[in-house]
Short mmCIF file of C-alpha atoms in Angstrom, two decimals:
data_model
loop_
_atom_site.label_atom_id
_atom_site.label_comp_id
_atom_site.label_asym_id
_atom_site.label_seq_id
_atom_site.Cartn_x
_atom_site.Cartn_y
_atom_site.Cartn_z
CA UNK A 7 21.64 -31.31 0.90
CA UNK A 8 20.66 -27.56 0.29
CA UNK A 9 17.51 -26.22 1.98
CA UNK A 10 16.09 -22.89 1.13
CA UNK A 11 13.48 -20.39 2.35
CA UNK A 12 13.52 -17.89 -0.48
CA UNK A 13 9.67 -17.03 -0.55
CA UNK A 14 6.86 -17.75 1.79
CA UNK A 15 5.01 -20.86 0.38
CA UNK A 16 7.55 -21.78 -2.09
CA UNK A 17 6.80 -25.52 -2.79
CA UNK A 18 3.54 -25.57 -1.28
CA UNK A 19 0.20 -26.27 -3.12
CA UNK A 20 -2.65 -24.06 -1.74
CA UNK A 21 -5.30 -26.66 -2.37
CA UNK A 22 -3.54 -29.20 0.02
CA UNK A 23 -3.62 -29.12 3.69
CA UNK A 24 -0.72 -28.29 5.81
CA UNK A 25 -0.19 -32.12 6.48
CA UNK A 26 -0.02 -32.79 2.69
CA UNK A 27 2.19 -29.88 2.21
CA UNK A 28 4.64 -31.25 4.74
CA UNK A 29 4.98 -34.51 2.63
CA UNK A 30 5.02 -32.47 -0.68
CA UNK A 31 7.57 -29.92 0.43
CA UNK A 32 9.60 -32.44 2.22
CA UNK A 33 9.87 -34.56 -0.88
CA UNK A 34 10.88 -31.39 -2.94
CA UNK A 35 13.54 -30.90 -0.35
CA UNK A 36 14.98 -34.28 -0.76
CA UNK A 37 13.34 -36.14 2.15
CA UNK A 38 11.99 -39.70 1.76
CA UNK A 39 8.43 -40.48 2.92
CA UNK A 40 9.99 -42.61 5.74
CA UNK A 41 12.13 -39.49 6.95
CA UNK A 42 9.03 -37.25 6.81
CA UNK A 43 7.01 -39.83 8.86
CA UNK A 44 9.74 -39.90 11.39
CA UNK A 45 9.95 -36.10 11.75
CA UNK A 46 6.43 -35.15 11.23
CA UNK A 47 5.44 -34.58 14.80
CA UNK A 48 8.60 -32.53 15.48
CA UNK A 49 7.78 -30.51 12.29
CA UNK A 50 4.31 -29.72 13.43
CA UNK A 51 5.49 -29.12 16.96
CA UNK A 52 8.20 -26.65 15.82
CA UNK A 53 5.69 -24.84 13.55
CA UNK A 54 3.21 -24.35 16.29
CA UNK A 55 0.32 -24.63 13.95
CA UNK A 56 -0.89 -28.04 14.81
CA UNK A 57 -4.59 -26.90 15.34
CA UNK A 58 -4.48 -26.01 11.58
CA UNK A 59 -2.52 -28.72 10.08
CA UNK A 60 -5.44 -30.39 8.21
CA UNK A 61 -6.51 -26.99 6.86
CA UNK A 62 -5.77 -26.07 3.20
CA UNK A 63 -2.92 -23.67 3.34
CA UNK A 64 -4.56 -21.25 1.06
CA UNK A 65 -6.44 -20.26 4.26
CA UNK A 66 -3.09 -19.79 6.18
CA UNK A 67 -1.67 -16.37 6.93
CA UNK A 68 1.76 -15.61 5.66
CA UNK A 69 2.93 -16.07 9.24
CA UNK A 70 1.50 -19.58 9.21
CA UNK A 71 3.01 -20.27 6.03
CA UNK A 72 6.51 -19.03 7.30
CA UNK A 73 6.11 -21.25 10.42
CA UNK A 74 5.45 -24.46 8.36
CA UNK A 75 7.86 -23.75 5.68
CA UNK A 76 10.81 -22.95 8.16
CA UNK A 77 9.97 -25.95 10.21
CA UNK A 78 10.10 -28.30 7.18
CA UNK A 79 13.24 -26.79 5.95
CA UNK A 80 15.26 -27.06 9.21
CA UNK A 81 14.01 -30.67 9.64
CA UNK A 82 15.61 -31.72 6.29
CA UNK A 83 18.99 -31.62 8.05
CA UNK A 84 20.64 -29.54 5.25
CA UNK A 85 24.35 -29.00 4.94
CA UNK A 86 23.72 -25.61 3.34
CA UNK A 87 20.72 -23.44 4.14
CA UNK A 88 19.55 -20.29 2.19
CA UNK A 89 17.37 -18.01 4.00
CA UNK A 90 15.94 -14.87 2.01
CA UNK A 91 14.10 -12.17 3.95
CA UNK A 92 11.69 -14.83 5.15
CA UNK A 93 12.06 -13.88 8.82
CA UNK A 94 10.51 -10.37 8.04
CA UNK A 95 7.30 -12.35 8.13
CA UNK A 96 5.79 -13.78 11.38
CA UNK A 97 5.54 -12.68 14.86
CA UNK A 98 8.57 -11.82 17.05
CA UNK A 99 8.52 -14.73 19.27
CA UNK A 100 8.60 -17.10 16.43
CA UNK A 101 11.25 -14.97 14.69
CA UNK A 102 13.44 -15.39 17.82
CA UNK A 103 12.68 -19.16 17.79
CA UNK A 104 13.84 -19.34 14.24
CA UNK A 105 17.19 -17.35 14.94
CA UNK A 106 17.89 -19.69 17.78
CA UNK A 107 17.43 -22.75 15.38
CA UNK A 108 19.72 -20.99 12.85
CA UNK A 109 22.38 -20.53 15.54
CA UNK A 110 21.83 -24.20 16.40
CA UNK A 111 22.36 -25.34 12.70
CA UNK A 112 25.53 -23.14 12.63
CA UNK A 113 26.89 -24.59 15.87
CA UNK A 114 26.49 -28.23 14.08
CA UNK A 115 28.67 -26.99 11.32
CA UNK A 116 26.07 -26.24 8.73
CA UNK A 117 26.64 -23.37 6.19
CA UNK A 118 23.95 -20.79 6.22
CA UNK A 119 23.46 -17.87 3.82
CA UNK A 120 21.19 -15.20 5.13
CA UNK A 121 19.74 -12.45 2.90
CA UNK A 122 18.02 -9.58 4.81
CA UNK A 123 17.62 -5.93 4.97
CA UNK A 124 17.69 -6.31 8.72
CA UNK A 125 21.49 -5.60 9.37
CA UNK A 126 21.15 -6.38 13.15
CA UNK A 127 19.84 -9.89 12.21
CA UNK A 128 22.82 -10.47 9.80
CA UNK A 129 25.29 -9.29 12.46
CA UNK A 130 23.74 -11.59 14.89
CA UNK A 131 23.72 -14.81 12.94
CA UNK A 132 26.58 -14.26 10.52
CA UNK A 133 30.44 -14.43 10.95
CA UNK A 134 31.55 -13.11 7.60
CA UNK A 135 30.29 -10.46 5.29
CA UNK A 136 30.78 -9.64 1.73
CA UNK A 137 29.71 -6.21 0.52
CA UNK A 138 28.83 -6.08 -3.30
CA UNK A 139 28.39 -2.90 -5.40
CA UNK A 140 27.09 -3.12 -8.90
CA UNK A 141 28.12 -6.86 -8.82
CA UNK A 142 31.70 -6.13 -7.58
CA UNK A 143 33.09 -7.22 -4.22
CA UNK A 144 34.21 -3.93 -2.38
CA UNK A 145 34.48 -5.56 1.10
CA UNK A 146 34.99 -9.01 2.36
CA UNK A 147 35.55 -9.59 5.93
CA UNK A 148 34.25 -9.64 9.74
CA UNK A 149 30.44 -9.19 9.43
CA UNK A 150 30.44 -6.41 12.02
CA UNK A 151 32.95 -4.37 9.84
CA UNK A 152 31.00 -4.96 6.67
CA UNK A 153 27.64 -4.16 8.29
CA UNK A 154 29.24 -0.81 9.63
CA UNK A 155 30.62 -0.07 6.15
CA UNK A 156 27.29 -0.57 4.46
CA UNK A 157 25.76 1.71 7.11
CA UNK A 158 28.32 4.30 6.64
CA UNK A 159 27.77 4.33 2.83
CA UNK A 160 23.91 4.49 3.29
CA UNK A 161 24.26 7.45 5.72
CA UNK A 162 26.65 9.20 3.33
CA UNK A 163 24.25 8.60 0.38
CA UNK A 164 21.29 9.90 2.38
CA UNK A 165 23.01 13.09 3.44
CA UNK A 166 24.34 13.48 -0.28
CA UNK A 167 20.78 13.20 -1.38
CA UNK A 168 19.25 15.69 1.00
CA UNK A 169 22.03 18.18 0.10
CA UNK A 170 21.88 17.71 -3.76
CA UNK A 171 18.87 15.68 -4.80
CA UNK A 172 19.84 15.86 -8.41
CA UNK A 173 23.15 14.13 -7.84
CA UNK A 174 21.74 11.35 -5.67
CA UNK A 175 23.48 8.09 -6.20
CA UNK A 176 21.60 5.11 -7.41
CA UNK A 177 20.09 2.59 -5.02
CA UNK A 178 22.88 0.07 -5.65
CA UNK A 179 25.41 2.70 -4.77
CA UNK A 180 23.76 3.36 -1.33
CA UNK A 181 23.96 -0.31 -0.59
CA UNK A 182 21.53 -3.16 -0.72
CA UNK A 183 20.61 -6.01 1.38
CA UNK A 184 23.33 -7.92 3.11
CA UNK A 185 23.66 -11.54 2.32
CA UNK A 186 25.24 -13.41 5.19
CA UNK A 187 26.44 -16.90 6.05
CA UNK A 188 26.96 -17.86 9.52
CA UNK A 189 29.70 -20.36 9.41
CA UNK A 190 32.12 -19.66 6.69
CA UNK A 191 30.93 -16.64 4.82
CA UNK A 192 28.36 -13.86 4.48
CA UNK A 193 27.55 -12.08 1.43
CA UNK A 194 26.19 -8.49 1.06
CA UNK A 195 24.82 -7.08 -2.23
#
């Protein structure tokens, strides 16, 4: 089973309540109604939005969407978990809670792919990094080494742009978000 958090609110219907969206999103992610029933209380507890669970999600903040979406996704018991910049939303305590859950999933042997501009996050939750430039692999190795290389390239490109703005390399040459995976691989693009 693959679960993903690629955009806040993906798989949610704005006219449905949080409760109804747990069932909708859980079904989209491959859970049966019985599995959702069994995990419902845990999903709500992890999300910390119990007080608003019967409110239509169109009234939720982006942080509340994140809380509910992340909670549903991690309760699907995925073998592969795709996370794209989603942790940039939400408050810091919940982000720490999500990172702890990501590490827990990794420790359970799950494969996690993380896409983020937050290189410190990538270095914290990933073991392997792959740096891509114009779609080509330029480095594949231990995540700290890949993060350091991307930072080096970004610093070089920034100093180059200050010195000669007309010869500034493209955004892709300066480096783009690192994509990482905790257990087996991490991908940077």
